[in-house]
PDB file of C-alpha atoms in Angstrom:
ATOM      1  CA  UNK A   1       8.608  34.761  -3.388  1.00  0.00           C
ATOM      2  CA  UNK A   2       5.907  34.793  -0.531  1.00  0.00           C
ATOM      3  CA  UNK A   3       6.228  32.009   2.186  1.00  0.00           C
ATOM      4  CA  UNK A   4       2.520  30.539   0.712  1.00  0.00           C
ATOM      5  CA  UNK A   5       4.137  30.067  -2.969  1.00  0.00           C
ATOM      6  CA  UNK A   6       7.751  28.620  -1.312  1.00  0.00           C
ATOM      7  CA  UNK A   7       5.847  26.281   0.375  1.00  0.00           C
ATOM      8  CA  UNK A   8       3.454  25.131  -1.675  1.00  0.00           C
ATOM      9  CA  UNK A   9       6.744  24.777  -4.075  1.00  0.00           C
ATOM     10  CA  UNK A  10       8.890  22.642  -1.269  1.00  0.00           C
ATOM     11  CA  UNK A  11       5.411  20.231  -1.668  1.00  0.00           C
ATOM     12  CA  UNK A  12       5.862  19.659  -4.934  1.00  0.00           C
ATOM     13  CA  UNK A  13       9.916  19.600  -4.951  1.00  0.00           C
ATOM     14  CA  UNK A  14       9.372  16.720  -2.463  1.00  0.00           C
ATOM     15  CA  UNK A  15       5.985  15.119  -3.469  1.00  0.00           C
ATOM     16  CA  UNK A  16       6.789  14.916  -7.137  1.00  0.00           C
ATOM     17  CA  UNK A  17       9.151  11.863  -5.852  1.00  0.00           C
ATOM     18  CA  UNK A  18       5.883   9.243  -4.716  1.00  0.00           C
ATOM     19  CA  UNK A  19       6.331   7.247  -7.478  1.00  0.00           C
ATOM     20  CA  UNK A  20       9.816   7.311  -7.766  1.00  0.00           C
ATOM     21  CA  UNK A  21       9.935   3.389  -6.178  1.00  0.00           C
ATOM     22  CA  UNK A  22       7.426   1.828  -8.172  1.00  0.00           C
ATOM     23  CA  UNK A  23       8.487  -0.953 -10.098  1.00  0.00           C
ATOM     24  CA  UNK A  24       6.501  -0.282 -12.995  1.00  0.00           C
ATOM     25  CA  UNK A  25       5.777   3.207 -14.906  1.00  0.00           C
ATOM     26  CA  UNK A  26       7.775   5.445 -12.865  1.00  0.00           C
ATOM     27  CA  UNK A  27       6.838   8.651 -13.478  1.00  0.00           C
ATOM     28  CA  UNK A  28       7.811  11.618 -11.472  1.00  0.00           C
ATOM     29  CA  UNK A  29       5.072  14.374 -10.495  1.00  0.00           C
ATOM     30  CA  UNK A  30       2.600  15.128  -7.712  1.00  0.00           C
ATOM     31  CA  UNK A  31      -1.047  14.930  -8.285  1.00  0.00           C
ATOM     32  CA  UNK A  32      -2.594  18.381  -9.110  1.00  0.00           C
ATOM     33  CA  UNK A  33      -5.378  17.962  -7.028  1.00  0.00           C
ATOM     34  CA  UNK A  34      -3.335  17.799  -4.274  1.00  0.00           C
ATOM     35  CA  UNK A  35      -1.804  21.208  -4.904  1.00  0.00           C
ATOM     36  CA  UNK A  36      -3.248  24.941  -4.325  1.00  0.00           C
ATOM     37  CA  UNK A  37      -4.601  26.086  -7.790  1.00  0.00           C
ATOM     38  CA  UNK A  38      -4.055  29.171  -7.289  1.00  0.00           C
ATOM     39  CA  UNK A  39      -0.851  28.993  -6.362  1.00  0.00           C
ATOM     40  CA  UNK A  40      -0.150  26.697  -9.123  1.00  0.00           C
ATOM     41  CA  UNK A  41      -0.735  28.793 -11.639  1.00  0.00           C
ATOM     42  CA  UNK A  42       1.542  31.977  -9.889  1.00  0.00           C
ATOM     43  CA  UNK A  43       4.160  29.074  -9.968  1.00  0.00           C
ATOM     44  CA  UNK A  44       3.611  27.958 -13.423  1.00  0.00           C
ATOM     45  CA  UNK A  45       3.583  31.936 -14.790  1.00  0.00           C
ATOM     46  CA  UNK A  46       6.760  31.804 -13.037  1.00  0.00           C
ATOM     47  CA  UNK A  47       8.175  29.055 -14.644  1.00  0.00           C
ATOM     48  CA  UNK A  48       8.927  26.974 -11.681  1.00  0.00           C
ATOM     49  CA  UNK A  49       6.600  24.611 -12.037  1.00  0.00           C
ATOM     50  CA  UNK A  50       4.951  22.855 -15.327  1.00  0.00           C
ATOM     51  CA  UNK A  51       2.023  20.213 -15.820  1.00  0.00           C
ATOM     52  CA  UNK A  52       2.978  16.752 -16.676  1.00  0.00           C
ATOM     53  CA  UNK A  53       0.059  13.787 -17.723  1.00  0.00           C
ATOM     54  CA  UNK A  54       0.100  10.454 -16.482  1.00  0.00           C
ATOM     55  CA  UNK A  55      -2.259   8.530 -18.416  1.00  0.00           C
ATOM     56  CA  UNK A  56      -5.955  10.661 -17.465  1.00  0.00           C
ATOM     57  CA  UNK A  57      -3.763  11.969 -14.335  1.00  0.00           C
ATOM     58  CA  UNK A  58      -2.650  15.694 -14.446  1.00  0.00           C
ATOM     59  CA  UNK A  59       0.492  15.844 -12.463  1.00  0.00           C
ATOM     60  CA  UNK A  60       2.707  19.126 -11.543  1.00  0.00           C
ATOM     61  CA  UNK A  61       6.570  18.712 -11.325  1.00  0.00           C
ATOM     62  CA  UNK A  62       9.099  21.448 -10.165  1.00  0.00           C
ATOM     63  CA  UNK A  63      11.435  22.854 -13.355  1.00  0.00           C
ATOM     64  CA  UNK A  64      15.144  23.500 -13.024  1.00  0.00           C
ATOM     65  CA  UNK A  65      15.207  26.733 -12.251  1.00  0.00           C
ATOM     66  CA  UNK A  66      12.893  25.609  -9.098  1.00  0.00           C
ATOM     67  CA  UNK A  67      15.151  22.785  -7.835  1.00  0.00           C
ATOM     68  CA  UNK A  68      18.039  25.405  -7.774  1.00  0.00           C
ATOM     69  CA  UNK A  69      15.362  27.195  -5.095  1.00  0.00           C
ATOM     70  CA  UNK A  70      14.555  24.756  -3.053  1.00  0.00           C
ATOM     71  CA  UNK A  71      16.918  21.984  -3.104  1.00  0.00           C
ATOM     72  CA  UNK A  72      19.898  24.155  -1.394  1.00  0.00           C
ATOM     73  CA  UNK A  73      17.233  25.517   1.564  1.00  0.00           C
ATOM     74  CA  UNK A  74      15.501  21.678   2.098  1.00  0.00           C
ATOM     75  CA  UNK A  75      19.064  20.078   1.545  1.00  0.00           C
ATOM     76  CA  UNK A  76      20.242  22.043   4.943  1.00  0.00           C
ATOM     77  CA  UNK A  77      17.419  21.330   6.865  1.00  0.00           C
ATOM     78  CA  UNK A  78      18.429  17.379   6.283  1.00  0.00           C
ATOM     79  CA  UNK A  79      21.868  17.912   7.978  1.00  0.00           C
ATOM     80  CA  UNK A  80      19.704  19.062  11.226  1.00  0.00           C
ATOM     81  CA  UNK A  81      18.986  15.334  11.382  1.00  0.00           C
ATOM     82  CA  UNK A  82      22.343  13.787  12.669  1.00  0.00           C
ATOM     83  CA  UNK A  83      21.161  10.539  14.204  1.00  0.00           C
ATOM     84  CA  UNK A  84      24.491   8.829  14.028  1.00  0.00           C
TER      85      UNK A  84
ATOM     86  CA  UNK B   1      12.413  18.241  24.064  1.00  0.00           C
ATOM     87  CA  UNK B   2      12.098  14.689  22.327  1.00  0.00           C
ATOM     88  CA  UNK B   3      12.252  11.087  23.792  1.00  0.00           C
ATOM     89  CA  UNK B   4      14.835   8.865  21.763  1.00  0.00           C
ATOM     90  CA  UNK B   5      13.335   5.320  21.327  1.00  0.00           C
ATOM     91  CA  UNK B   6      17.263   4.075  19.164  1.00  0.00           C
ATOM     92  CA  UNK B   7      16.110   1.043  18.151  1.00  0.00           C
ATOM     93  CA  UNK B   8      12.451   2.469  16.890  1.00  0.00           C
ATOM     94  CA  UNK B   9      14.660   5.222  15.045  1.00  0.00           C
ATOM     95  CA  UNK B  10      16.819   2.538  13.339  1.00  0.00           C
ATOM     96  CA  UNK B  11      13.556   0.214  11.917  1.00  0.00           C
ATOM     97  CA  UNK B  12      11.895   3.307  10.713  1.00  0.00           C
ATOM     98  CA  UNK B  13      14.837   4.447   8.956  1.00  0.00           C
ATOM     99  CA  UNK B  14      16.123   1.085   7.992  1.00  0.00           C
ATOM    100  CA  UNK B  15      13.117  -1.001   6.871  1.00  0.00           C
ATOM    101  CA  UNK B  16      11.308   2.376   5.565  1.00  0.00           C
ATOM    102  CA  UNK B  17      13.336   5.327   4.662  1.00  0.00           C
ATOM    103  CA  UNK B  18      16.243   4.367   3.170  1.00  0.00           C
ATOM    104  CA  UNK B  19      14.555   1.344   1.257  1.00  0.00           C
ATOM    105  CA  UNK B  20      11.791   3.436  -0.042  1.00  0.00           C
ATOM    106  CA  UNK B  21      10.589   7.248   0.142  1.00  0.00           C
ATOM    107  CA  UNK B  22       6.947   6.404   0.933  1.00  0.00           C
ATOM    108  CA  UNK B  23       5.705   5.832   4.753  1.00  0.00           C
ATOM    109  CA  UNK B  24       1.789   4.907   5.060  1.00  0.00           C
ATOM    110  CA  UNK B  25      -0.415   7.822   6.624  1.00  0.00           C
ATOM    111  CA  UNK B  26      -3.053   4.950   7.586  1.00  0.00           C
ATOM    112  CA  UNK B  27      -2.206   2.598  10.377  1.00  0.00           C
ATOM    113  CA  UNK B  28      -2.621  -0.952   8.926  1.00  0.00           C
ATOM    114  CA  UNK B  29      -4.976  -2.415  10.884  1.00  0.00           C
ATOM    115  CA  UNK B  30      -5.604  -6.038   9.932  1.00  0.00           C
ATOM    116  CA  UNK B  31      -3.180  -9.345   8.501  1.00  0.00           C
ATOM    117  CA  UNK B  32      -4.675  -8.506   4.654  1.00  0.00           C
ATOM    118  CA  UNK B  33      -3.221  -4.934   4.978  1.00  0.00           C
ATOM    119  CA  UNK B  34      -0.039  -5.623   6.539  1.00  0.00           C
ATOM    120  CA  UNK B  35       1.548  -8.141   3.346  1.00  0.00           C
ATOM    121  CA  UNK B  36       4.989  -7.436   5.160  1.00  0.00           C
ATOM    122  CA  UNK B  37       6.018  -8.611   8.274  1.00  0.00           C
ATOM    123  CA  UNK B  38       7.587  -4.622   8.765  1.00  0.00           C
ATOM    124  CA  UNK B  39       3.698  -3.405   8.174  1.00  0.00           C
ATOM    125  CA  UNK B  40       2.908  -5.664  10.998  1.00  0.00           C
ATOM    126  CA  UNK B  41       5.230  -4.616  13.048  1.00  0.00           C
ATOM    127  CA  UNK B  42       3.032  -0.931  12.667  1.00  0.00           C
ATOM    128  CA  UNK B  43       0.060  -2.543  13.656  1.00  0.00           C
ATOM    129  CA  UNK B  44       1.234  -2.425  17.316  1.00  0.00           C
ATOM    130  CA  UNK B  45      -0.087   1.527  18.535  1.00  0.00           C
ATOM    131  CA  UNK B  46       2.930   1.846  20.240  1.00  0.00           C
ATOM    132  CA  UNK B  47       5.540   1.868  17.643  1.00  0.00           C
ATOM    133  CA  UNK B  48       2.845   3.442  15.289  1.00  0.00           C
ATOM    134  CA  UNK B  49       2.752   6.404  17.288  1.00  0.00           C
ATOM    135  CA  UNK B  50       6.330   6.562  17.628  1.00  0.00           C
ATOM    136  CA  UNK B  51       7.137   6.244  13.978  1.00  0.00           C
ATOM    137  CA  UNK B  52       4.068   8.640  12.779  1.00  0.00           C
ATOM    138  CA  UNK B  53       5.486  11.217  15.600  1.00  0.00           C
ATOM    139  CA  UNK B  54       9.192  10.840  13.804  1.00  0.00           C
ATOM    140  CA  UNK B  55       7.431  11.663  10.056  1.00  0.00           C
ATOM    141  CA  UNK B  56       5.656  14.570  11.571  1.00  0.00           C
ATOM    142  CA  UNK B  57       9.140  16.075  12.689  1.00  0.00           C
ATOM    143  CA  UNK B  58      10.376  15.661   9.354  1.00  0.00           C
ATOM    144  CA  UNK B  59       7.031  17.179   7.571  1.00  0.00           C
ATOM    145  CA  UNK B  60       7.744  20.053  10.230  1.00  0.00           C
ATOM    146  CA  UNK B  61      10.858  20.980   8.529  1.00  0.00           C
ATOM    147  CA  UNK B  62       9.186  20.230   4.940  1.00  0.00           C
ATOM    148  CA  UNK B  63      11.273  17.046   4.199  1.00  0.00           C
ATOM    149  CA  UNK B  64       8.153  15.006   4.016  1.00  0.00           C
ATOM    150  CA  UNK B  65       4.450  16.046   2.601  1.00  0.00           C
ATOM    151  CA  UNK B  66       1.545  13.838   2.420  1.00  0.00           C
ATOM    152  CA  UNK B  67       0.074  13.593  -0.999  1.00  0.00           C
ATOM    153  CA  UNK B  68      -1.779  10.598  -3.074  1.00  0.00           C
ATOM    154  CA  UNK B  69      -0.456   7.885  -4.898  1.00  0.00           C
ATOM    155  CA  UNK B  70      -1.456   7.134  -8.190  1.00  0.00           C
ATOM    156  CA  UNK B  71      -1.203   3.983 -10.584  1.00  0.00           C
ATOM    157  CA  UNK B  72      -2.122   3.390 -14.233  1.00  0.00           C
ATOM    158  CA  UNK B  73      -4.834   1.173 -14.024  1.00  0.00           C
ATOM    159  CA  UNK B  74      -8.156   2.427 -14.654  1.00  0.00           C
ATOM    160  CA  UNK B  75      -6.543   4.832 -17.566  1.00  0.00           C
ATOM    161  CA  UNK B  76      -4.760   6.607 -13.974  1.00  0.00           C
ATOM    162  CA  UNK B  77      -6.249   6.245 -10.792  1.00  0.00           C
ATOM    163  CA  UNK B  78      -5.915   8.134  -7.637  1.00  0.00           C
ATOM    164  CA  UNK B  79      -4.835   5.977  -4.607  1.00  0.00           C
ATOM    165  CA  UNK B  80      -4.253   6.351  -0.939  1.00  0.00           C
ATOM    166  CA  UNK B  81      -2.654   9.149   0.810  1.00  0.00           C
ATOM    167  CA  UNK B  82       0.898   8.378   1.579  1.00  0.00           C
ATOM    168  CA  UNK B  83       3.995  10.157   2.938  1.00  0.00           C
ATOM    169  CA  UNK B  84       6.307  11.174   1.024  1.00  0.00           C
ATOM    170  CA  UNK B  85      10.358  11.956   2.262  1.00  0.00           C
ATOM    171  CA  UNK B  86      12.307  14.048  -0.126  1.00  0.00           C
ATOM    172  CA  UNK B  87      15.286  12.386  -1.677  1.00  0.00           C
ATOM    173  CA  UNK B  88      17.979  14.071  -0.141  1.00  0.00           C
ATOM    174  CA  UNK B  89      17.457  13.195   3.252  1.00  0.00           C
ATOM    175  CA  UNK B  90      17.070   9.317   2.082  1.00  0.00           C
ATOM    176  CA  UNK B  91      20.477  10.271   0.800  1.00  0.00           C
ATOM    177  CA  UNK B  92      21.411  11.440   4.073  1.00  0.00           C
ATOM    178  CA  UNK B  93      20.490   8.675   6.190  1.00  0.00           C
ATOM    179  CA  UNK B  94      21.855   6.309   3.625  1.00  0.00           C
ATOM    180  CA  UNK B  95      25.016   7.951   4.784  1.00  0.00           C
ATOM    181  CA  UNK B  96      24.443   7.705   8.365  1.00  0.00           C
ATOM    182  CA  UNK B  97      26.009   5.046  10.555  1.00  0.00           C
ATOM    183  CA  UNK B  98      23.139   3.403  12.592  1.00  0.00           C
ATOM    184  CA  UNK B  99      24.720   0.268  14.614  1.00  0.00           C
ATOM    185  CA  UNK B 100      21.449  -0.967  15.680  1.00  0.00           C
ATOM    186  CA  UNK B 101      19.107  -3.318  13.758  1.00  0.00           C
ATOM    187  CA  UNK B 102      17.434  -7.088  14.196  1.00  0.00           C
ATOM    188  CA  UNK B 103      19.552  -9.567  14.006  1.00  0.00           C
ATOM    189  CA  UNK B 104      20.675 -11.801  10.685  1.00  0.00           C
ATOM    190  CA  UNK B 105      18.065 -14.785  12.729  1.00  0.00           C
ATOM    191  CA  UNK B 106      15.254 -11.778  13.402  1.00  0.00           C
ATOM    192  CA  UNK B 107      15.375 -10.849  10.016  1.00  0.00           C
ATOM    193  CA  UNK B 108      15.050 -14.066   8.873  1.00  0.00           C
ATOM    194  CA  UNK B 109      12.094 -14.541  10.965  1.00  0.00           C
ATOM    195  CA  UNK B 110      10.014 -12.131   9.742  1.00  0.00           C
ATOM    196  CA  UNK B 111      10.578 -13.442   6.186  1.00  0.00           C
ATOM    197  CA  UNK B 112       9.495 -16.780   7.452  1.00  0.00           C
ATOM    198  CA  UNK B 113       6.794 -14.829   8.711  1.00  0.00           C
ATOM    199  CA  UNK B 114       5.460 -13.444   6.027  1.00  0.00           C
ATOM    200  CA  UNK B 115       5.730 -16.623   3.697  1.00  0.00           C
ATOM    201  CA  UNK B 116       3.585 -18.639   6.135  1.00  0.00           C
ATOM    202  CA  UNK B 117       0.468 -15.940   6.508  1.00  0.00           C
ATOM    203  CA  UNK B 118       0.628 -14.825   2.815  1.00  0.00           C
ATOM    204  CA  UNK B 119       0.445 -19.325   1.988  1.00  0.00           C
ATOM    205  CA  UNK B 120      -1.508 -20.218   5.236  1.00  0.00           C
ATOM    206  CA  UNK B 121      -4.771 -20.486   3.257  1.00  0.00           C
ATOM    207  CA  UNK B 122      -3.020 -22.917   0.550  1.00  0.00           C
ATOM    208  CA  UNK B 123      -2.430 -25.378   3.418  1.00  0.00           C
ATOM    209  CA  UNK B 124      -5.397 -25.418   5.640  1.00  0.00           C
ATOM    210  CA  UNK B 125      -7.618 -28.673   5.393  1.00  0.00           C
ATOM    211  CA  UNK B 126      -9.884 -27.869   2.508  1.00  0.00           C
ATOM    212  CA  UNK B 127      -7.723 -25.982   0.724  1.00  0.00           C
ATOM    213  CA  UNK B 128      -7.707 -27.598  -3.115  1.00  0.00           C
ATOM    214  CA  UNK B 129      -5.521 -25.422  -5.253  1.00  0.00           C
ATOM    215  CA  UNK B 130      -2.640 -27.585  -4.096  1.00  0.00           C
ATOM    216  CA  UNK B 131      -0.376 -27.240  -7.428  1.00  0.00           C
ATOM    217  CA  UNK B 132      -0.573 -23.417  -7.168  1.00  0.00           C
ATOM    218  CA  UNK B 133      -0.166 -23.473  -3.632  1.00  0.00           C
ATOM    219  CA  UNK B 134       2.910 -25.160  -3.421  1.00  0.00           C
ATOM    220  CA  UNK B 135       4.160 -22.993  -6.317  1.00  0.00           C
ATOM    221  CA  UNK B 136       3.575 -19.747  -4.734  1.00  0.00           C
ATOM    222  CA  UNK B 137       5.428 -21.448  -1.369  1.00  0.00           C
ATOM    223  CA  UNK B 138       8.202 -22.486  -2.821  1.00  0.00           C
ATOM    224  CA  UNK B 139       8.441 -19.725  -4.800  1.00  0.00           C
ATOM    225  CA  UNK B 140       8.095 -17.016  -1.842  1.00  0.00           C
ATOM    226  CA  UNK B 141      10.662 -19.580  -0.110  1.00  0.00           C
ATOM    227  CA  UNK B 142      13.532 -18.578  -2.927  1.00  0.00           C
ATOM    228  CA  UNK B 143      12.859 -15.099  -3.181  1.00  0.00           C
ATOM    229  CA  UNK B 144      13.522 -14.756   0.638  1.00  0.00           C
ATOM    230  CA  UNK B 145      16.056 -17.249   0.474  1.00  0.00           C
ATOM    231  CA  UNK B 146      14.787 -19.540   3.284  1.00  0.00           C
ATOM    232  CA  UNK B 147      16.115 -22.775   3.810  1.00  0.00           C
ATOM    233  CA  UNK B 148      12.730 -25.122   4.316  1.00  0.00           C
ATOM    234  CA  UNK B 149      14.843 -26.540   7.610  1.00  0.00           C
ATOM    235  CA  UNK B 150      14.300 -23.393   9.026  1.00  0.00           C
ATOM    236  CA  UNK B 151      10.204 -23.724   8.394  1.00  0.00           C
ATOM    237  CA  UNK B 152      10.328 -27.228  10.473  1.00  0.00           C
ATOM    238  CA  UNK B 153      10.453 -26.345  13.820  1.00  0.00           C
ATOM    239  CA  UNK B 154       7.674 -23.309  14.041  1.00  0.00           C
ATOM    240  CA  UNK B 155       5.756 -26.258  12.393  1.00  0.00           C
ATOM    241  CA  UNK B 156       6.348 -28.923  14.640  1.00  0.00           C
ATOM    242  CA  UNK B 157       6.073 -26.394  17.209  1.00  0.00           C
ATOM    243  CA  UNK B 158       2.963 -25.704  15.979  1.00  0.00           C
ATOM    244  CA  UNK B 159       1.393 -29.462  15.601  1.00  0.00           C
ATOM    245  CA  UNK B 160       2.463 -30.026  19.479  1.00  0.00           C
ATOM    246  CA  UNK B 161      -0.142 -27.254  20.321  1.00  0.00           C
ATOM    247  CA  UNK B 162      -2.481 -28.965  17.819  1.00  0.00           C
ATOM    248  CA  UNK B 163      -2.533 -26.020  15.276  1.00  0.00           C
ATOM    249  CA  UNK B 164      -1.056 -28.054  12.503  1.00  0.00           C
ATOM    250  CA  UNK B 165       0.386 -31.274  11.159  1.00  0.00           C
ATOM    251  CA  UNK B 166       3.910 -32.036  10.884  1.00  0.00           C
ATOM    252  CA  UNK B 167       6.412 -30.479   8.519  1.00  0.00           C
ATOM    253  CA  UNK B 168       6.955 -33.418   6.141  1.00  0.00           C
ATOM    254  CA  UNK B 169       9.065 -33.045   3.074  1.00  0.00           C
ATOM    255  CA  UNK B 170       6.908 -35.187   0.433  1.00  0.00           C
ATOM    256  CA  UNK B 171       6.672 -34.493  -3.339  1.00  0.00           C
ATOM    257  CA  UNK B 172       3.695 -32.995  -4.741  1.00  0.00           C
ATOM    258  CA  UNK B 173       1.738 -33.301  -0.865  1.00  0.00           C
ATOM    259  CA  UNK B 174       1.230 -29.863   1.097  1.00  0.00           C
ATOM    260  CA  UNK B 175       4.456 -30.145   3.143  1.00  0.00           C
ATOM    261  CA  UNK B 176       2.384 -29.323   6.227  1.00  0.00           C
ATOM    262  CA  UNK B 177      -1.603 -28.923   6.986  1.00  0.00           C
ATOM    263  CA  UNK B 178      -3.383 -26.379   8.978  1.00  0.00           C
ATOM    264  CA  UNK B 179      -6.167 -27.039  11.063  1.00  0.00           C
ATOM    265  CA  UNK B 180      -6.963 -23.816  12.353  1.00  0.00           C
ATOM    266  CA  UNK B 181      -5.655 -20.727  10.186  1.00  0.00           C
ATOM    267  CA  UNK B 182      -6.978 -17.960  12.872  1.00  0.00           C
ATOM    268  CA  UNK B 183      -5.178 -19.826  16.033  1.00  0.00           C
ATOM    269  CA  UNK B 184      -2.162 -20.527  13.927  1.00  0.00           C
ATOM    270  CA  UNK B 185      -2.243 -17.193  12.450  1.00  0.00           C
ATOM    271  CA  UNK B 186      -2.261 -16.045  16.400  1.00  0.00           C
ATOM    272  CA  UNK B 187       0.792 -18.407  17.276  1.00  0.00           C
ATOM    273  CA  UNK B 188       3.166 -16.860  14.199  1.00  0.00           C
ATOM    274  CA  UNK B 189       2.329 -13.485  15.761  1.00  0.00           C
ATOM    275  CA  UNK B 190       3.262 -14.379  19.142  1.00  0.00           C
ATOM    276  CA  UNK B 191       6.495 -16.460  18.092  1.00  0.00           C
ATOM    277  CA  UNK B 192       7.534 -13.967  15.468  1.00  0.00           C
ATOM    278  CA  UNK B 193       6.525 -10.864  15.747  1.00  0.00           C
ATOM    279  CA  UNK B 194       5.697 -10.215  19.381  1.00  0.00           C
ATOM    280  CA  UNK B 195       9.439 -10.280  20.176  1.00  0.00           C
ATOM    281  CA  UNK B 196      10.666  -7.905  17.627  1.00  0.00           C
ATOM    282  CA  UNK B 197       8.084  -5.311  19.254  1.00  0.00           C
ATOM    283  CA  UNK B 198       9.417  -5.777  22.645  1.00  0.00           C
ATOM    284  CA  UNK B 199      12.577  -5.313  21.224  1.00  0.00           C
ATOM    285  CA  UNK B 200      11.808  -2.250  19.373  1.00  0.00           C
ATOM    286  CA  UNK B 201      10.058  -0.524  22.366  1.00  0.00           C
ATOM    287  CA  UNK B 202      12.715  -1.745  24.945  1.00  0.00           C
ATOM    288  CA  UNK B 203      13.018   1.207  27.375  1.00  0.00           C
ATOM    289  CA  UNK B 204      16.914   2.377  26.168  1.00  0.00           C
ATOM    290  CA  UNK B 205      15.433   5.753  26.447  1.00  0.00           C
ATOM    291  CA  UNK B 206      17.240   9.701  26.857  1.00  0.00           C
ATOM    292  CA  UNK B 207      15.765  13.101  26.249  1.00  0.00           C
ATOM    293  CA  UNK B 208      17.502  15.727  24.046  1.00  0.00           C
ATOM    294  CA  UNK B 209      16.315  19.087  23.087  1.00  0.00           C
TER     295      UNK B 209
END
């Protein structure tokens, strides 16, 4: 995977979660206008991303196979923040 | 090399990250932005820079992207730009041991805070919706479980500088009057809110690369 399409993935893997303290409607997914198109689509041919709908909203959120990418790689880079 | 600011690195991860994964991108910038008394708290440049300077460090290391918020009204609506921290470093700092925060009383006074600008216009002179008023006080008064003895004395505080009447515990009456929302308005910021600033930018600084 090129460093454009891993981090264009990370933004989703991480973005997908804005909704995720709304009281109301929670729905998980990032906006698709806020992601690369082009890039999208490599990621969705891929299968590591697919499109969602929230009401007239298109949203993108990250598959499985995706979150066994990223969420090692972004879960290490948290334990470089020890503020204890 | 950064500068350590503790007790700005405690609110921002106590009153923001660990309660919630969004952070604004937008400074508030006026009372009708800033509903809670944390938001106002960002309207001072200071600790907004600080805080906005700690997200960037995070978005650095792609644990936090900016992206829009969206609701369903309108049939789904695109709404402002927010941050957004990934999950697992909420989880993180959830584990984290962070010793410093406002006290039980601080806390309490920015609840108190935020009762008395969200109500203020109920209780200034003209104000008529009384019944409603009083309902959304009181009700604002459980939620944040403040005692109303603990309202009295910013109010009578408050009437000695001429800003308001007397807190007076009277059925069905506003339980105090305003006579100048903008000068009293000014008066909860300086009693309430100006301190917790100081304290967060209190100079307990060190440098660490």
């Amino acid at each position: 995977m090129t460093p454009e399409l891993e981090k264009e993935l990370a933004k989703i893997y991480v973005g997908q979660n804005i909704r995720m303290n709304a009281r109301f409607g929670v729905k998980k997914g990032i906006i698709s206008s806020d992601v690369d198109s082009t890039i999208a689509k490599e990621l969705q041919s891929m299968g590591l991303i697919k499109e969602e709908h929230f009401y007239n909203l298109q949203l993108y959120v990250t598959t499985p196979d995706a979150d066994s990418i990223i969420k090692p790689q972004l879960k290490a880079a948290c334990t470089l923040f020890d503020i204890s | 090399m950064y500068i350590v600011r503790h007790f700005l690195i405690a609110f921002v991860i106590r009153r923001y990250l660990s309660l919630g994964l969004n952070f604004p991108v937008e400074q508030p910038i006026s009372e009708t932005e800033a509903f809670y008394a944390t938001d106002r708290l960002l309207m001072n440049c200071e600790v907004w820079n600080f805080c906005t300077q700690f997200i960037r460090i995070l978005e650095e290391k792609n644990l936090c992207v900016k992206t829009h918020y969206f609701v369903s009204s309108h049939g789904g609506k695109r709404k402002e730009l927010c941050y957004v921290v990934i999950q697992e470093f909420q989880d993180c700092l959830k584990q984290m041991s962070i010793p410093i925060d406002f006290s039980e009383k601080e806390v309490e006074e920015l609840s108190i805070y935020e009762v008395l600008v969200s109500n203020g216009r109920h209780f200034e002179e003209q104000a008529s919706l009384l019944e409603f008023g009083l309902k959304e006080y009181f009700k604002l008064l459980e939620e944040r479980d403040i005692l109303e003895e603990r309202i009295k004395p910013i109010i009578d505080k408050a009437n000695l500088l001429g800003l308001t009447s007397k807190y007076e515990k009277l059925p069905n009456t506003k339980p105090f009057v305003i006579y100048d929302l903008h000068r009293f308005q000014a008066y909860l910021y300086r009693e309430l809110i100006k301190p917790k600033i100081e304290l967060l930018l209190e100079n307990r600084t060190e440098e660490f690369e």
